[in-house]
Amino acid sequence: MTAEPLTEPTAGPLQATSPTFVGMPKFPYAARTALGNTQQRRNLAHATGVIRAKRAKVVAEIDRWEELRQAGADAKDELLGHMAAYLEQLETNLTKGGATVHWARDAAEANRIVVDLVKGTGATEVVKVKSMATQEIELNEALEAEGINAWETDLAELIVQFGHDRPSHILVPAIHRNRSEIREIFRKEMGLVGRPAPDDLTDEPKRLAEAARLHLREKFMRATVAISGANFAVAETGSLVVVESEGNGRMCLTLPDTLISVVGIEKVLPTWQDLGTFMQLLPRSSTGERMNPYTSIWSGVHEGDGPQNVHVVLIDNGRTHVLADPVGREALRCIRCSACLNTCPVYERTGGHAYGSVYPGPIGAILNPQLRGTASDVDKSLPFASTLCGACFEACPMRIDIPKLLVHLRAKVVDAKGRNTVEGRAMAAGAWAFGDAKRLARLQKASTLGGKILGNRQLPALPGAIGQWLSIRDIPELPAQTFRQWWADRERKGGAS
Amino acid sequence: MSAKAEILARVRAAVTDLTAPLGARGETPWVDQAAASPAETIELFVENVIDYKAQVVRVGPDGVGGAIRDALTAYGASSVVVPSGLDPAWVSALGDGVRIVADEGLGSLDLDAIDSVITASAVSIATTGTIVLDHGPDQGRRALSLVPDVHVCVVHASQVVHDVPEAVFRLHPQEGMPRPLTWISGPSATSDIELDRVEGVHGPRTLHVILIEA
Ligand code: SF4
């Protein structure tokens, strides 16, 4: 490779903000609403606590965990530095395997491609495997606008779809619903679109899962088109990987004639052997299992086995904007395991909906403002939706330094407003403090940072800042304990507060 | 400009500050746990498969047929689909009570009407209790081991590796004819309702593993 003279990177365009999110209140207000919902808080605290404990146990089984994390981060950094080369290699190998590759600059283009492909088959319905990329581009809405029914087949996604709401957690999207709500939703909705729920349906999880099995089986058997995402796309071999638990993924990836996979350009792994790293990191970080029940890997079309009409849509949709930020680009290493959500005290209390995006929690707080920019109130406030306690970084299998990125983004938000404001001065001080964990701990011990630098009277001027965030928590404004001390204590005692 | 050309141009423009050449990280890292001994690898595999609530039966090379017969009887399976390349000795002990169906162009609904399936496997992983099918002739196409409700899966001890990187290495797709892979770790499961684990959703609700030891 010839050494080219270094230049400032140029950013690709931002993701167009969906009308769904334009009306979102900024984080503190959405969070305040969520905090009032005790059912959701209880469910979330329980869920994050359980998954956190399971994760800790299976991570502790691997004595070389830190080496694995480093290997994962290195693989993604190799990709990010040479994405063009790896994307071309991926396309070449997918094509060799019999798949057709499409490229989409943004959500609208991706949706158009998928809608046209589905229409081309004559199908009026599709079955879907849970995929964050298709949620991000709001594909279901685009399909429905063209008269195509999109059936979610992951149990939680089915609950969300039938409940006409939005996912609240990456891994367990319906965690804000309890069993009796789910029973009601199934009884009301299943019959409208297919096999109804049995008359004697109880709220036992086993019975509810059985009802979903029977309802969806009918759809799997007759569907001719499936739509998926991919957890990984291996450039070296042109292989796509879907990691799942229930078997709905296998059904979708195997039974229909046509398979369309929507894949973000950052999902690529350079080599096949990288799966040796990622198939250890992802299941243990995500569900806290040694391995998830099912993983499907396919490389284009396999003669006489599974879909014979295979398409892959590679999407940018703001990713090249993130890639151009030398500090922020490491967010693209994310494998959507949700470990950072489960460890985040802010997320545990506010829930996923407050983030106004399909990407909630700490990863959402750094990814959304980078993908979409900080024009909207919610995106402006997201970098402040954190106490910078550092738990997310410790948990992240990709070693994404989320606290560092949050500080970086806070500075950007403030820069956009001008440094010579109260916020600007506060942020400059904040960046100095956050730049060094010890310094921060010292400062926090003296008082909360927000209180110290600004004084209560100026707090509301800071967009979603610590002080403002503190003010919506149901504890006195300036706690006797700093957040870090409180969180460390709580972890020591084990379990939810 | 085509979408492809534009995206690739954006990608290149976004990283002009980076200098490391392509492949600078060298060989793909291989991080795994060491096996104490082959025997312990097998014990760990069995332990982890059982931990997923799958059944494991250990037999000698001549015991497969009998173990398969016992399993199908225990689950009350009256029909079984077999891949074309399955060892005929494995089904030789099945009595008249079980209808043996060859996979000759069966549709999804045909498969849905069959109680069980028998397959061999490609590679298994001890640290995770995972069985990998590469859907060769003794395993059949993917739908076979997906739609019937009972999956009887035969694993040879020599196919069990200790950790994930070695399995990935053995499964490297062959130039010209890559195989699809299915990694199976226990029966299908969901924890989507209040995090209460329910075994058995869409895939086979019963996974029965027969381990052949020399
Ligand atoms: S940021 Fe890290 S911990 Fe959070 S979802 Fe992504 S990979 Fe997982």
XYZ file of C-alpha atoms and ligand atoms in Angstrom:
719
model
C 0.000 0.000 0.000
C 1.343 3.441 -0.876
C 1.423 5.966 1.882
C -0.972 8.746 1.013
C -0.629 12.165 2.545
C -2.883 12.471 5.567
C -5.878 14.713 5.295
C -8.776 15.584 7.529
C -11.482 12.969 7.136
C -14.662 14.022 5.359
C -17.963 12.950 6.830
C -20.791 11.272 4.944
C -24.297 12.661 5.352
C -26.299 12.285 8.543
C -29.209 9.952 8.880
C -32.480 11.656 8.059
C -34.473 11.930 11.259
C -37.664 9.974 11.133
C -40.913 11.858 11.709
C -41.585 9.333 14.466
C -38.814 10.829 16.504
C -39.134 14.491 15.559
C -41.845 15.004 18.122
C -39.848 13.279 20.835
C -39.424 15.312 23.967
C -35.829 15.655 24.997
C -34.413 13.010 27.244
C -35.089 14.569 30.667
C -38.776 14.978 29.906
C -39.232 11.565 28.318
C -37.299 10.129 31.231
C -39.521 11.911 33.719
C -42.592 10.299 32.133
C -40.913 6.899 32.191
C -39.892 7.283 35.798
C -43.530 7.679 36.738
C -44.302 4.245 35.268
C -43.620 1.942 38.181
C -44.527 -1.255 36.346
C -41.887 -0.552 33.736
C -39.311 0.359 36.351
C -39.913 -2.821 38.265
C -39.742 -5.015 35.144
C -36.612 -3.318 33.924
C -34.799 -3.405 37.240
C -35.578 -7.100 37.520
C -34.510 -7.862 33.958
C -31.284 -5.918 33.978
C -30.353 -7.357 37.364
C -30.919 -10.951 36.265
C -29.084 -10.609 32.964
C -26.225 -8.740 34.644
C -25.709 -11.575 37.097
C -25.855 -14.245 34.375
C -23.386 -12.333 32.259
C -20.963 -11.930 35.143
C -21.046 -15.654 35.782
C -20.315 -16.802 32.228
C -17.735 -14.087 31.633
C -15.894 -15.221 34.753
C -15.594 -18.696 33.200
C -13.191 -17.310 30.619
C -9.859 -16.340 32.104
C -8.713 -14.753 28.842
C -11.762 -12.486 28.583
C -9.676 -9.298 28.344
C -7.698 -10.782 25.453
C -10.956 -11.680 23.737
C -12.244 -8.121 24.117
C -9.044 -6.786 22.647
C -9.233 -9.259 19.753
C -12.802 -8.150 19.068
C -11.916 -4.470 19.124
C -8.908 -5.093 16.871
C -11.017 -6.971 14.319
C -13.490 -4.101 14.104
C -10.716 -1.494 13.959
C -9.163 -3.419 11.079
C -12.548 -3.235 9.366
C -13.158 0.451 10.104
C -9.757 1.445 8.747
C -10.318 -0.425 5.468
C -14.023 -0.652 5.116
C -14.042 -0.055 1.373
C -11.729 -3.011 0.749
C -13.683 -5.349 3.018
C -17.056 -4.305 1.624
C -15.846 -5.017 -1.892
C -14.477 -8.380 -0.793
C -17.782 -9.186 0.868
C -19.707 -8.271 -2.270
C -17.416 -10.367 -4.480
C -17.813 -13.439 -2.284
C -21.552 -13.042 -1.806
C -21.981 -12.725 -5.552
C -19.807 -15.774 -6.138
C -22.083 -17.643 -3.746
C -25.149 -16.733 -5.769
C -26.502 -13.809 -3.730
C -27.392 -10.425 -5.204
C -25.888 -7.434 -3.401
C -27.605 -4.035 -3.255
C -26.269 -0.786 -1.808
C -28.375 1.823 -0.047
C -27.182 5.320 0.848
C -30.019 5.942 3.285
C -33.194 4.531 4.784
C -35.426 5.654 1.930
C -33.224 3.947 -0.649
C -32.988 0.747 1.407
C -36.749 0.626 1.843
C -37.302 1.202 -1.863
C -34.951 -1.676 -2.727
C -36.632 -4.087 -0.325
C -40.167 -3.095 -1.310
C -39.318 -3.579 -4.995
C -37.757 -6.971 -4.335
C -40.802 -8.138 -2.387
C -43.186 -6.820 -5.027
C -41.138 -8.587 -7.677
C -41.965 -11.913 -6.075
C -45.674 -11.130 -6.015
C -45.851 -11.727 -2.271
C -48.227 -9.652 -0.142
C -46.687 -10.649 3.178
C -43.215 -11.294 4.595
C -41.942 -12.958 7.760
C -39.245 -11.095 9.651
C -36.391 -12.038 11.946
C -35.694 -9.465 14.638
C -33.359 -6.912 13.114
C -32.328 -3.554 14.468
C -31.277 -2.342 11.025
C -34.796 -2.803 9.654
C -36.240 -1.043 12.706
C -33.808 1.792 12.181
C -34.963 2.310 8.589
C -38.611 1.695 9.580
C -39.006 -0.974 6.961
C -42.257 -2.386 8.344
C -43.952 0.958 7.858
C -42.575 1.214 4.312
C -43.839 -2.274 3.469
C -47.233 -1.601 4.969
C -47.546 1.597 2.967
C -47.279 -0.599 -0.125
C -49.863 -3.068 1.113
C -47.352 -5.696 2.232
C -47.839 -7.212 5.683
C -44.625 -7.624 7.652
C -44.911 -10.212 10.432
C -42.422 -10.029 13.248
C -41.641 -13.563 14.419
C -39.444 -13.048 17.469
C -41.749 -13.481 20.463
C -40.886 -10.131 22.002
C -41.153 -8.334 18.668
C -44.507 -9.992 18.126
C -45.675 -8.641 21.480
C -44.415 -5.183 20.553
C -46.055 -5.351 17.125
C -49.381 -6.612 18.486
C -49.215 -4.052 21.297
C -48.688 -1.262 18.730
C -45.719 0.140 20.589
C -41.947 0.298 20.342
C -39.191 -1.946 21.672
C -37.726 -0.832 24.987
C -34.634 -3.033 25.145
C -32.341 -4.385 22.428
C -32.371 -7.928 23.734
C -35.741 -8.236 25.424
C -37.806 -5.629 23.554
C -41.062 -6.354 25.371
C -39.639 -6.269 28.850
C -41.922 -3.336 29.662
C -44.944 -5.668 29.350
C -45.956 -8.153 32.018
C -47.578 -11.542 31.478
C -51.180 -10.507 31.952
C -50.782 -7.621 29.521
C -49.275 -10.044 27.008
C -52.187 -12.430 27.421
C -54.638 -9.626 26.725
C -52.668 -8.475 23.687
C -52.588 -12.013 22.246
C -56.287 -12.584 22.830
C -57.192 -9.317 21.193
C -54.783 -9.311 18.238
C -53.914 -12.837 17.096
C -57.337 -13.624 15.702
C -57.330 -10.458 13.619
C -54.385 -11.577 11.506
C -54.348 -15.377 11.655
C -54.739 -18.255 14.046
C -56.400 -16.888 17.193
C -55.093 -17.456 20.703
C -56.701 -20.476 22.383
C -59.824 -19.672 24.413
C -58.341 -21.033 27.615
C -55.085 -19.088 27.298
C -53.606 -18.363 30.715
C -50.840 -15.913 31.533
C -48.278 -18.663 32.134
C -45.199 -17.917 30.000
C -45.224 -21.510 28.713
C -48.785 -21.169 27.470
C -48.132 -17.771 25.955
C -45.075 -19.098 24.101
C -47.149 -22.042 22.865
C -49.825 -19.685 21.545
C -47.143 -17.751 19.673
C -45.699 -21.006 18.312
C -49.016 -22.094 16.853
C -49.902 -18.670 15.527
C -46.551 -18.199 13.811
C -46.201 -21.745 12.509
C -49.022 -21.081 10.088
C -47.155 -18.029 8.825
C -43.795 -19.826 8.510
C -45.372 -22.618 6.494
C -46.946 -20.352 3.922
C -44.469 -17.446 3.722
C -42.506 -17.144 0.480
C -40.372 -14.157 1.467
C -38.335 -13.568 4.624
C -36.483 -10.462 5.751
C -33.589 -10.569 8.195
C -30.660 -8.567 9.404
C -27.310 -10.121 10.227
C -25.165 -10.091 13.330
C -22.047 -10.570 11.240
C -21.092 -10.617 7.565
C -17.755 -12.310 6.894
C -15.862 -10.597 4.074
C -13.434 -13.462 3.494
C -16.140 -16.034 2.757
C -19.283 -14.036 1.925
C -21.116 -15.588 4.883
C -23.961 -14.033 6.877
C -24.569 -14.958 10.507
C -27.798 -14.700 12.516
C -27.660 -15.389 16.243
C -30.972 -16.211 17.968
C -32.791 -18.275 20.577
C -36.267 -19.282 19.553
C -35.833 -20.884 16.150
C -37.956 -18.256 14.409
C -34.749 -17.116 12.741
C -34.064 -20.607 11.404
C -37.637 -20.816 10.137
C -37.324 -17.534 8.252
C -33.842 -18.245 6.946
C -34.715 -21.762 5.766
C -38.319 -22.209 4.609
C -39.157 -19.288 2.252
C -37.939 -19.106 -1.378
C -36.692 -15.549 -1.107
C -34.464 -14.139 1.631
C -33.590 -10.444 1.868
C -31.047 -9.405 4.507
C -30.532 -5.768 5.456
C -27.036 -5.282 6.812
C -25.296 -2.165 8.152
C -21.877 -1.670 6.579
C -20.251 -1.884 10.027
C -21.434 -5.486 10.538
C -18.563 -6.891 8.486
C -15.876 -9.123 9.985
C -12.636 -9.310 8.007
C -11.948 -13.046 8.345
C -13.829 -16.279 8.948
C -11.608 -17.025 11.926
C -12.842 -13.789 13.561
C -16.019 -15.749 14.325
C -13.921 -17.680 16.833
C -13.689 -14.449 18.821
C -17.129 -12.986 18.213
C -19.049 -16.201 18.872
C -17.539 -16.155 22.346
C -18.034 -12.446 23.016
C -21.590 -11.991 21.783
C -23.598 -14.746 23.533
C -21.856 -14.314 26.865
C -22.276 -10.521 26.806
C -25.783 -10.557 25.461
C -27.997 -13.200 27.058
C -25.387 -14.316 29.572
C -25.311 -17.794 28.038
C -22.270 -19.794 27.018
C -23.880 -19.972 23.619
C -27.248 -18.905 22.278
C -29.547 -21.812 21.270
C -29.320 -21.280 17.508
C -26.910 -19.658 15.091
C -27.454 -19.836 11.334
C -24.674 -19.184 8.846
C -25.204 -19.107 5.098
C -23.008 -18.107 2.170
C -25.251 -17.036 -0.678
C -27.470 -19.733 -2.205
C -27.084 -23.372 -1.156
C -28.364 -25.662 -3.860
C -31.350 -27.723 -2.745
C -31.269 -26.214 0.750
C -33.103 -23.089 1.859
C -33.943 -19.920 -0.106
C -32.814 -19.959 -3.715
C -33.371 -16.236 -4.244
C -30.963 -14.505 -1.848
C -30.423 -10.744 -1.548
C -28.236 -8.622 0.703
C -28.828 -4.879 1.113
C -25.817 -3.019 2.527
C -26.813 0.248 4.183
C -24.911 3.400 5.098
C -27.665 5.601 6.605
C -25.380 7.850 8.635
C -22.641 5.318 9.365
C -20.057 7.056 7.200
C -20.811 10.207 9.154
C -19.832 8.426 12.357
C -16.806 6.855 10.671
C -15.300 10.255 9.907
C -15.015 11.249 13.565
C -11.616 10.039 14.791
C -12.876 9.888 18.387
C -16.452 8.834 17.747
C -15.877 6.120 15.164
C -15.202 3.414 17.714
C -18.961 3.385 18.376
C -19.189 1.484 15.077
C -17.523 -1.506 16.712
C -20.814 -2.146 18.523
C -22.277 -5.636 18.118
C -25.609 -4.711 19.798
C -25.155 -7.127 22.667
C -26.956 -4.796 25.138
C -24.508 -5.426 27.990
C -24.138 -1.665 28.402
C -27.890 -1.246 28.839
C -28.056 -3.852 31.565
C -25.294 -2.213 33.494
C -26.494 1.377 33.159
C -28.138 2.961 36.210
C -29.772 5.638 34.069
C -31.256 3.142 31.621
C -32.480 0.930 34.426
C -34.538 3.797 35.756
C -35.742 5.484 32.596
C -36.252 2.567 30.241
C -35.592 2.335 26.547
C -38.393 4.529 25.260
C -36.918 7.692 26.734
C -34.022 7.532 24.249
C -36.315 8.136 21.279
C -34.576 5.614 19.066
C -34.218 1.926 18.315
C -30.820 2.196 19.965
C -31.388 2.918 23.659
C -29.099 2.979 26.681
C -25.452 4.006 26.682
C -24.869 2.858 23.115
C -27.903 4.864 22.020
C -26.625 7.899 23.870
C -23.455 7.872 21.762
C -24.734 6.395 18.500
C -27.908 8.409 17.898
C -26.381 11.884 18.140
C -23.599 10.722 15.814
C -25.861 9.070 13.253
C -28.519 11.785 13.298
C -26.590 14.837 14.435
C -27.656 17.016 17.293
C -30.285 19.190 15.695
C -33.215 17.713 17.583
C -33.784 18.221 21.298
C -33.648 14.532 22.069
C -30.339 14.041 20.238
C -28.880 17.137 21.868
C -29.731 15.830 25.305
C -28.706 12.190 24.839
C -24.990 12.681 25.527
C -26.065 13.995 28.921
C -28.160 10.910 29.727
C -25.374 9.383 31.743
C -23.558 9.738 34.992
C -20.250 8.725 33.400
C -19.920 6.019 35.998
C -17.962 3.867 33.559
C -19.889 0.621 34.115
C -20.792 0.435 30.414
C -17.174 0.488 29.305
C -16.291 -2.323 31.698
C -19.137 -4.429 30.313
C -18.636 -3.671 26.624
C -17.155 -6.670 24.793
C -15.918 -4.331 22.058
C -14.066 -2.074 24.497
C -15.994 0.983 23.345
C -15.041 3.805 25.672
C -18.587 5.092 26.044
C -17.840 7.648 28.798
C -15.068 9.192 26.695
C -17.392 9.405 23.705
C -20.132 10.984 25.797
C -17.804 13.718 26.954
C -16.661 14.227 23.365
C -20.269 14.565 22.207
C -21.200 16.868 25.084
C -18.439 19.163 23.983
C -19.806 19.078 20.443
C -23.301 19.970 21.599
C -21.916 22.855 23.573
C -19.651 23.969 20.725
C -22.700 24.241 18.564
C -24.195 26.583 21.162
C -21.030 28.572 21.643
C -18.394 28.115 24.298
C -18.874 31.464 25.936
C -22.083 30.524 27.665
C -22.734 29.075 31.068
C -22.947 25.660 29.465
C -19.796 26.233 27.506
C -17.777 27.091 30.591
C -19.338 24.254 32.513
C -18.562 21.829 29.741
C -14.973 22.939 29.454
C -14.631 22.284 33.157
C -16.545 19.055 32.756
C -14.321 17.797 29.973
C -11.313 18.517 32.143
C -12.821 16.592 35.038
C -14.132 13.702 32.977
C -10.801 13.332 31.232
C -9.375 11.763 34.341
C -11.303 9.290 36.433
C -9.484 10.157 39.674
C -10.037 13.837 39.216
C -13.703 13.161 38.611
C -14.042 11.002 41.695
C -12.426 13.741 43.799
C -14.645 16.421 42.403
C -17.762 14.354 42.823
C -16.914 13.669 46.400
C -16.647 17.378 47.136
C -20.102 17.892 45.730
C -21.916 16.820 42.641
C -20.209 18.286 39.668
C -23.305 20.059 38.390
C -23.920 21.644 41.754
C -20.332 22.663 42.240
C -19.729 24.392 38.966
C -23.065 25.869 38.184
C -24.992 26.255 41.355
C -28.581 25.180 41.349
C -29.894 28.382 39.890
C -28.302 27.790 36.499
C -29.050 24.125 36.189
C -32.052 24.348 33.891
C -29.942 26.127 31.294
C -27.802 23.065 30.782
C -29.323 20.754 28.196
C -30.093 17.598 30.085
C -27.013 17.970 32.203
C -26.197 16.022 35.311
C -27.942 18.501 37.541
C -31.054 18.410 35.474
C -30.903 14.680 35.278
C -30.522 14.494 39.005
C -33.544 16.717 39.451
C -35.793 14.166 37.780
C -34.615 11.320 39.929
C -36.761 10.563 42.913
C -34.038 11.371 45.427
C -33.059 14.717 46.918
C -31.351 17.020 44.478
C -27.836 16.737 45.740
C -27.337 13.280 47.106
C -25.158 12.579 50.115
C -23.459 9.924 48.034
C -22.153 10.553 44.573
C -23.550 8.380 41.874
C -20.320 6.463 41.560
C -20.166 5.672 45.252
C -23.809 4.679 45.251
C -23.418 2.429 42.222
C -20.236 0.823 43.534
C -21.992 0.123 46.835
C -24.972 -1.306 45.117
C -22.852 -3.639 42.982
C -21.017 -4.784 46.099
C -24.263 -5.598 47.839
C -25.438 -7.293 44.664
C -28.767 -6.802 42.942
C -31.134 -3.928 42.533
C -31.519 -1.197 45.061
C -22.835 8.010 -9.171
C -24.157 4.586 -8.192
C -25.033 3.996 -4.554
C -22.138 1.577 -4.315
C -19.598 4.024 -5.733
C -20.918 6.770 -3.497
C -20.831 4.714 -0.315
C -17.323 3.465 -1.051
C -16.197 7.032 -1.756
C -17.718 8.190 1.551
C -16.051 5.337 3.396
C -12.648 6.198 1.936
C -13.046 9.911 2.640
C -13.971 9.195 6.247
C -10.701 7.512 7.193
C -8.026 9.613 5.507
C -6.439 10.194 8.921
C -5.625 6.500 9.381
C -2.345 5.078 8.176
C -2.202 1.396 9.172
C -2.003 -0.747 6.027
C -4.619 -3.380 5.212
C -4.174 -6.456 7.393
C -1.783 -4.710 9.778
C -3.105 -6.694 12.727
C -1.544 -9.850 11.239
C -3.005 -13.324 11.770
C -6.521 -13.332 13.166
C -6.101 -13.776 16.930
C -7.036 -17.141 18.384
C -8.098 -16.800 22.018
C -9.269 -20.006 23.626
C -9.109 -22.082 26.750
C -6.715 -24.986 27.005
C -8.053 -28.508 27.289
C -6.705 -30.490 30.228
C -7.150 -33.798 28.399
C -9.380 -35.242 25.660
C -11.368 -37.079 28.317
C -12.102 -33.873 30.191
C -13.162 -32.176 26.988
C -15.794 -34.874 26.497
C -16.981 -34.614 30.105
C -17.292 -30.856 29.808
C -19.253 -31.199 26.579
C -21.712 -33.620 28.169
C -22.089 -31.431 31.251
C -22.812 -28.324 29.192
C -25.306 -30.032 26.879
C -27.207 -31.363 29.889
C -27.132 -27.874 31.383
C -29.282 -26.734 28.428
C -31.880 -29.342 29.363
C -31.030 -31.597 26.431
C -30.759 -35.363 26.904
C -27.391 -37.062 26.431
C -26.961 -40.819 26.020
C -23.450 -42.283 25.776
C -22.965 -45.447 23.713
C -20.263 -47.578 22.105
C -19.972 -47.788 18.299
C -22.495 -50.639 18.154
C -25.017 -49.022 20.423
C -26.405 -46.272 18.159
C -29.290 -48.235 16.631
C -30.577 -49.356 20.027
C -30.225 -45.877 21.507
C -32.173 -44.361 18.631
C -34.932 -46.932 19.008
C -35.160 -46.259 22.749
C -35.285 -42.512 22.225
C -38.069 -42.586 19.657
C -40.050 -44.963 21.854
C -39.583 -42.720 24.879
C -40.876 -39.669 22.982
C -43.721 -41.644 21.435
C -42.587 -40.745 17.918
C -44.421 -42.756 15.283
C -42.644 -41.237 12.286
C -39.087 -40.177 11.587
C -37.481 -38.442 8.615
C -33.946 -39.516 7.676
C -31.368 -37.736 5.516
C -30.198 -39.629 2.431
C -26.652 -40.217 3.701
C -27.541 -41.495 7.178
C -25.823 -44.733 8.253
C -28.504 -47.403 7.591
C -27.425 -49.317 10.716
C -28.762 -46.442 12.830
C -32.362 -47.099 11.802
C -32.058 -50.893 11.533
C -33.327 -51.470 15.059
C -36.511 -49.433 14.593
C -39.619 -51.602 14.811
C -42.743 -51.539 12.644
C -44.304 -48.969 14.915
C -42.139 -46.184 13.443
C -42.679 -44.986 9.891
C -39.315 -44.131 8.291
C -39.597 -41.337 5.722
C -36.836 -40.621 3.226
C -36.320 -36.966 2.357
C -37.547 -36.921 -1.200
C -38.762 -33.456 -1.977
C -40.814 -33.082 1.191
C -42.524 -29.732 1.601
C -42.681 -27.785 4.864
C -46.168 -29.083 5.608
C -45.067 -32.692 4.963
C -42.229 -32.196 7.415
C -44.587 -30.638 9.931
C -46.567 -33.881 9.938
C -43.494 -35.965 10.875
C -42.722 -36.457 14.565
C -38.944 -36.669 14.601
C -35.665 -36.510 12.702
C -32.309 -38.286 13.064
C -29.112 -36.572 11.948
C -25.377 -36.936 12.313
C -23.350 -33.758 13.016
C -20.128 -32.038 11.903
C -18.338 -30.527 14.931
C -19.172 -30.028 18.602
C -17.786 -27.593 21.177
C -17.165 -28.575 24.792
C -16.890 -25.160 26.480
C -20.292 -24.109 25.170
C -22.132 -27.427 24.732
C -22.743 -26.619 21.079
C -23.377 -29.042 18.200
C -22.768 -27.767 14.675
C -24.483 -29.248 11.635
C -22.970 -28.551 8.224
C -25.937 -30.202 6.510
C -23.888 -32.784 4.641
C -25.580 -35.958 3.319
C -25.806 -37.587 6.779
C -27.485 -34.467 8.206
C -29.756 -33.370 5.402
C -30.939 -29.955 4.352
C -31.706 -27.406 7.055
C -35.495 -27.814 7.114
C -35.166 -31.474 8.160
C -33.653 -30.742 11.550
C -35.897 -27.730 12.086
C -39.544 -28.591 11.524
C -40.058 -31.975 13.305
C -40.477 -31.578 17.055
C -37.891 -34.158 18.214
C -34.290 -33.981 17.001
C -32.124 -37.018 17.681
C -28.563 -35.968 16.940
C -25.605 -38.320 16.819
C -22.194 -36.958 17.823
C -18.947 -38.879 17.515
C -16.472 -38.218 20.355
C -13.768 -37.497 17.778
C -15.860 -34.581 16.515
C -15.842 -32.779 19.863
C -13.307 -29.938 20.091
C -12.561 -28.026 23.254
C -13.288 -24.408 22.369
C -14.962 -22.139 19.829
C -11.902 -21.008 17.756
C -10.974 -24.582 16.911
C -14.525 -25.361 15.800
C -14.578 -22.253 13.628
C -11.273 -23.326 12.102
C -12.587 -26.798 11.265
C -15.730 -25.318 9.728
C -13.964 -22.946 7.322
C -16.134 -22.877 4.187
C -14.626 -24.813 1.308
C -13.781 -22.881 -1.819
C -16.431 -23.489 -4.453
C -18.958 -25.235 -2.214
C -19.499 -23.552 1.129
C -22.026 -25.349 3.323
C -24.713 -23.696 5.405
C -24.158 -24.142 9.135
C -26.537 -24.481 12.066
C -25.100 -24.165 15.564
C -27.350 -25.786 18.144
C -26.988 -25.274 21.889
C -29.872 -27.008 23.576
C -33.492 -26.877 22.444
C -35.015 -23.581 21.311
C -35.836 -21.243 24.161
C -37.222 -17.840 24.970
C -36.965 -15.542 27.956
C -39.079 -12.814 26.426
C -41.899 -12.939 28.948
C -40.752 -11.469 32.242
C -37.434 -13.215 31.680
C -39.000 -16.546 32.558
C -37.191 -19.188 30.512
C -39.448 -21.377 28.367
C -37.816 -24.284 26.555
C -39.167 -25.060 23.152
C -40.528 -22.389 20.864
C -40.198 -22.843 17.101
C -37.319 -25.247 16.649
C -37.500 -28.846 17.886
C -38.701 -28.763 21.471
C -36.691 -31.851 22.302
C -32.990 -32.295 21.573
C -31.679 -35.800 22.234
C -27.943 -36.288 21.810
C -26.353 -39.702 21.294
C -22.620 -39.600 21.910
C -20.530 -42.395 20.407
C -17.388 -43.188 22.386
C -14.840 -45.713 21.210
S -21.777 -0.550 23.080
Fe -20.701 -2.425 23.690
S -21.912 -3.200 25.403
Fe -23.211 -1.710 24.359
S -24.430 -2.901 22.897
Fe -22.604 -2.198 21.802
S -21.103 -3.849 22.004
Fe -22.679 -4.212 23.552
